Amino acid sequence: MKPINVGLLGLGTVGGGTLTVLRRNAEEITRRAGREIRVLRAAVRNLDKAKALAGDLPLTTRPFDVVDDPDIDIVVELIGGLEPARELVMRAIANGKHVVTANKHLVAKHGNEIFAAAQARGVMVAFEAAVAGGIPIIKALREGLTANRIEWLAGIINGTSNFILTEMRDKGAAFADVLKQAQDLGYAEADPTFDIEGIDAAHKLTILSAIAFGIPMQFDRAYTEGISKLTREDVQYAEELGYRIKLLGIARRAENGIELRVHPTLIPERRLIANVDGAMNAVLVLGDAVGPTLYYGAGAGAEPTASAVVADLVDVTRLHTADPHHRVPHLAFQPDQLADTPILPMDEVRTAYYLRLSAFDRPGVLADITRILADSNISIDAMVQKEPAEGEEQVNIILLTHVTVEKNVNAAIAKIEALDTVAGKVMRIRLEELAAK
Ligand code: NDP
Ligand code: HSE
């Protein structure tokens, strides 16, 4: 059979990794795909930078020439960002080409428009590499778990922030130094605030939630909080209480809608996912039939991500000639079967909490705090008072609550911060047991 022709947009970390893996494993990949997957040309901005890696592969600085090339069957978009990536992908689709992309920002923001266009044109848009690097989580959710009603999923889905948290905890390294390391290793986004502030994780969570629950992409409704305000003190207190702090993306089916949130989270250290370190990612999924399943692997980097890109290329190659109606739908559910289940506002989310506050060591302080919590319908699971440092008048008080509604906690925090005996702000970190029931 004649080869299938690929045009690469981008030869950076992921594009370079993709070319390397396609070349190194060419024989095995052809045996699996049923025909050769041949890269015809690649687009970059800086030709000199890409020359050594490209070898005899023709390069261009005009990506639209690639998507308009009549000889190309599949366009692989690995340049990142919204524009010109969106325009290139839409033009490739309009030209009748299949698309493979690792661009979670693009899929989370414009996925609805892109999938509708692809559906109408009868082409595939594959995006396995957009979530959790090399872990085949899209395939697992879309196909392997298709019998299940998904109750919730929770994932460490940003390698950079997990790498930073791990290095800070294990080596006491400074935030800025570890971020620089993550950038040098090719893990970080072009704008690393996307990694640190939870935005990249929210892009990925948006994609996972759409596939898990059969809803449209709704990135703008996701709650996003990053790791930049975490202190080493909180990481240490959490550990003393038997928890690890991870940046978690959580999508949960609740009574009145879907929770969609990314934030630092205390997880019991006995859970496997609490022990996922460095740039590794993991996604825990609870299905009603299968129970909990956990997917673990490298969440970023050249070849792990290339592994997912090439898997998509093989999938598209195999299904290239199939009747479009017999392909797996982009979002797992048939396009006319997507539900309009609302995303819950953060105020309505139910979870447990770690609260740390600094109080003057005077009689009645604890009574005031516990009264406020009780009045807000919040029950306390554990409370620890730290000895004051020498010469200090203030003590750190750490409280763990049972599950409650976020708006109650917000109200209680405001009242606690208004007490004369409490200094500064209350530190609040959400806590999830991640139990199967
Ligand atoms: P890089 O910055 O390493 O590479 C981007 C590539 O795209 C470079 O070759 C760059 O060329 C080229 N490029 C950028 N803009 C244009 C343009 N307008 N025209 C032509 N070429 C262009 O990014 P990554 O490889 O890290 O990321 C690519 C995508 O993969 C992003 O969407 C990212 O979010 C995603 N991703 C990244 C992962 C990772 O671990 N890095 C993991 C999973 C997904 P030049 O170098 O000449 O400027
Ligand atoms: N910047 C991303 C991360 C790359 O650190 O997880 C993988 O999507």
PDB file of C-alpha atoms in Angstrom, residues 14 17-18 21 76 78 100-102 126-139 298 301-316:
ATOM      1  CA  VAL A  14       7.477  17.522  20.643  1.00  0.00           C
ATOM      2  CA  GLY A  17      10.647  13.940  19.370  1.00  0.00           C
ATOM      3  CA  THR A  18       7.979  12.876  16.880  1.00  0.00           C
ATOM      4  CA  VAL A  21      10.517   8.278  17.048  1.00  0.00           C
ATOM      5  CA  VAL A  76       0.472  17.327  12.743  1.00  0.00           C
ATOM      6  CA  LEU A  78       2.967  21.002  17.168  1.00  0.00           C
ATOM      7  CA  VAL A 100      -3.118  15.341  14.960  1.00  0.00           C
ATOM      8  CA  THR A 101      -2.360  17.901  17.658  1.00  0.00           C
ATOM      9  CA  ALA A 102      -0.761  18.098  21.114  1.00  0.00           C
ATOM     10  CA  ALA A 126      -6.727  13.274  17.164  1.00  0.00           C
ATOM     11  CA  PHE A 127      -5.347  14.811  20.356  1.00  0.00           C
ATOM     12  CA  GLU A 128      -3.994  12.065  22.645  1.00  0.00           C
ATOM     13  CA  ALA A 129      -0.789  14.044  23.295  1.00  0.00           C
ATOM     14  CA  ALA A 130      -2.788  17.036  24.534  1.00  0.00           C
ATOM     15  CA  VAL A 131      -3.478  15.406  27.918  1.00  0.00           C
ATOM     16  CA  ALA A 132      -0.941  13.811  30.259  1.00  0.00           C
ATOM     17  CA  GLY A 133       1.891  13.485  27.718  1.00  0.00           C
ATOM     18  CA  GLY A 134       2.578   9.837  26.941  1.00  0.00           C
ATOM     19  CA  ILE A 135      -0.265   8.314  28.980  1.00  0.00           C
ATOM     20  CA  PRO A 136      -3.001   6.982  26.658  1.00  0.00           C
ATOM     21  CA  ILE A 137      -5.741   8.493  28.829  1.00  0.00           C
ATOM     22  CA  ILE A 138      -7.883   9.760  25.940  1.00  0.00           C
ATOM     23  CA  LYS A 139      -7.921   6.269  24.437  1.00  0.00           C
ATOM     24  CA  ALA A 298       5.532  10.612  31.779  1.00  0.00           C
ATOM     25  CA  GLY A 301       9.017  15.762  27.412  1.00  0.00           C
ATOM     26  CA  ALA A 302      10.014  15.028  23.826  1.00  0.00           C
ATOM     27  CA  GLU A 303       9.689  11.273  23.340  1.00  0.00           C
ATOM     28  CA  PRO A 304       6.922  10.521  25.877  1.00  0.00           C
ATOM     29  CA  THR A 305       4.739  13.097  24.130  1.00  0.00           C
ATOM     30  CA  ALA A 306       5.886  11.855  20.714  1.00  0.00           C
ATOM     31  CA  SER A 307       4.703   8.403  21.779  1.00  0.00           C
ATOM     32  CA  ALA A 308       1.141   9.772  21.967  1.00  0.00           C
ATOM     33  CA  VAL A 309       1.460  11.767  18.733  1.00  0.00           C
ATOM     34  CA  VAL A 310       2.666   8.694  16.830  1.00  0.00           C
ATOM     35  CA  ALA A 311      -0.090   6.532  18.352  1.00  0.00           C
ATOM     36  CA  ASP A 312      -2.592   9.022  16.934  1.00  0.00           C
ATOM     37  CA  LEU A 313      -0.841   8.908  13.569  1.00  0.00           C
ATOM     38  CA  VAL A 314      -1.166   5.119  13.513  1.00  0.00           C
ATOM     39  CA  ASP A 315      -4.850   5.322  14.529  1.00  0.00           C
ATOM     40  CA  VAL A 316      -5.625   7.856  11.820  1.00  0.00           C
TER      41      VAL A 316
END
